[in-house]
């Protein structure tokens, strides 16, 4: 017990708090020798464990949290803490009044935490790749796998809140019940009654988790006709990546524009998490700070036309201030990367043509800085490029023909860097884009799934750059 109090035994949130509460319950010791059971409960609720306000202050109004979706699910370990507190309070009601040792799920955010993991899923199959979540895999068509990202915790949620959707979340898509806790009763009859009601259904629909910072356009109730667009404008500080306004696209059980997701190795996390490694826009090859969020300005649907507009503030003036006075000629671009970025906004319109086909119009508006790079990363399948006047770079990387793969280099702003996106991109070739052109992916699936990416230069010609990117942790032919 002393090891817990000293912080030597400490895990993800919920782990050490539950360990302390288990010690308190088993010891049932309130004598003069310390640490005793009272010390362990106080540690869990009001000491370093902070359980008394972990759900209330650590969960947003839509059930999201301050971490990537997979890590946020750790908060369900507070179910154990709550159950242990109930048993301790049953034995010593006067010692542990609820005003001081509250019911952790006895507030609206406690219920919202369960709703979040129902609303967050895409096609009952995918989670959005927000922060350190998900991974890129060979292209395949996936079948629905769950009605909620979490399974067994929904039994506790259903018994607490009696929501028919939580009854559905206690089952797999094929109707099988998820397993329960070994020493807890299983509410099978109550679940079956709730599942018989229409309120238990979880249809595909557009959803906005605005406190967390995520928008989903999702349509198609018939299997094989689903399509979805995910737009991330979150500001999570925990397990964050530089994925400001990252776009993902899904259809018919296939991730069409997969994200690299969880770092393949922490030795090269900057490759997997960097802003240029996501389907978004970077300014002056600069990584944003990790403490800024965004907002949704428009979210609507009518007659098969869906639209979402969100903005972010990746280069705020308090981090990237403008110089107090003009710099000498020739030094401006070197000294002022990512300055005066006052517009960073993305609008996506998904148009349903028929049950089989749809298209997306994507407009990304950025103002400020001196160089804007929009990145597009596709699946692990060959890409067919348009017939432009491509100029191949014989050696080196995007960082320069003399910069080796994953090597240190100095960029044109004078910053010495190690392991930024340009030094990971090899097989570089460039071309001028003067009119709209199309890049094409064939996903190699029997049903013939394909995606066309139409790039439209706005305000004059644009330079397009293609290459092959990987960290040294991946094989050379990845």
Tab-separated table of N, CA and C in Angstrom, residues 284 321-339 370 411-415:
chain	number	residue	atom	x	y	z
A	284	UNK	N	4.565	26.262	-44.047
A	284	UNK	CA	6.016	26.413	-43.887
A	284	UNK	C	6.660	25.196	-43.213
A	321	UNK	N	4.713	34.564	-33.142
A	321	UNK	CA	4.429	36.006	-33.185
A	321	UNK	C	5.034	36.671	-34.412
A	322	UNK	N	4.382	37.717	-34.851
A	322	UNK	CA	4.951	38.530	-35.925
A	322	UNK	C	6.114	39.333	-35.370
A	323	UNK	N	7.131	39.645	-36.189
A	323	UNK	CA	8.270	40.434	-35.706
A	323	UNK	C	7.836	41.856	-35.374
A	324	UNK	N	8.447	42.476	-34.376
A	324	UNK	CA	8.050	43.840	-33.994
A	324	UNK	C	8.376	44.875	-35.057
A	325	UNK	N	9.309	44.550	-35.940
A	325	UNK	CA	9.695	45.504	-36.986
A	325	UNK	C	10.087	44.729	-38.231
A	326	UNK	N	10.001	45.340	-39.410
A	326	UNK	CA	10.406	44.642	-40.645
A	326	UNK	C	11.851	44.181	-40.572
A	327	UNK	N	12.101	42.999	-41.115
A	327	UNK	CA	13.449	42.446	-41.130
A	327	UNK	C	14.186	42.905	-42.381
A	328	UNK	N	15.517	42.862	-42.355
A	328	UNK	CA	16.289	43.243	-43.542
A	328	UNK	C	15.901	42.409	-44.753
A	329	UNK	N	16.085	42.999	-45.926
A	329	UNK	CA	15.749	42.318	-47.168
A	329	UNK	C	16.474	40.985	-47.264
A	330	UNK	N	15.747	39.955	-47.681
A	330	UNK	CA	16.351	38.641	-47.855
A	330	UNK	C	16.306	37.763	-46.620
A	331	UNK	N	15.886	38.315	-45.474
A	331	UNK	CA	15.880	37.527	-44.242
A	331	UNK	C	14.464	37.182	-43.773
A	332	UNK	N	13.468	37.740	-44.446
A	332	UNK	CA	12.100	37.542	-43.980
A	332	UNK	C	11.672	36.094	-43.965
A	333	UNK	N	11.851	35.383	-45.090
A	333	UNK	CA	11.383	34.005	-45.160
A	333	UNK	C	12.181	33.105	-44.225
A	334	UNK	N	13.445	33.475	-43.979
A	334	UNK	CA	14.287	32.633	-43.124
A	334	UNK	C	13.906	32.765	-41.658
A	335	UNK	N	13.388	33.912	-41.261
A	335	UNK	CA	13.159	34.172	-39.844
A	335	UNK	C	11.701	34.048	-39.427
A	336	UNK	N	10.761	33.888	-40.368
A	336	UNK	CA	9.354	33.979	-40.005
A	336	UNK	C	8.517	32.796	-40.500
A	337	UNK	N	8.863	31.580	-40.195
A	337	UNK	CA	7.994	30.485	-40.621
A	337	UNK	C	6.674	30.488	-39.870
A	338	UNK	N	5.600	30.235	-40.593
A	338	UNK	CA	4.251	30.074	-40.022
A	338	UNK	C	3.761	31.297	-39.274
A	339	UNK	N	4.134	32.482	-39.763
A	339	UNK	CA	3.664	33.718	-39.126
A	339	UNK	C	2.372	34.196	-39.781
A	370	UNK	N	4.284	31.465	-45.786
A	370	UNK	CA	4.779	31.647	-47.157
A	370	UNK	C	4.666	30.393	-48.013
A	411	UNK	N	16.428	23.392	-43.027
A	411	UNK	CA	15.436	23.772	-44.024
A	411	UNK	C	15.659	25.214	-44.487
A	412	UNK	N	14.826	25.686	-45.386
A	412	UNK	CA	15.058	27.005	-45.979
A	412	UNK	C	14.748	28.150	-45.025
A	413	UNK	N	14.174	27.828	-43.857
A	413	UNK	CA	13.982	28.852	-42.833
A	413	UNK	C	15.142	28.873	-41.833
A	414	UNK	N	16.157	28.054	-42.077
A	414	UNK	CA	17.322	28.025	-41.207
A	414	UNK	C	17.176	27.145	-39.990
A	415	UNK	N	16.153	26.319	-39.964
A	415	UNK	CA	15.937	25.453	-38.796
A	415	UNK	C	16.641	24.112	-39.008
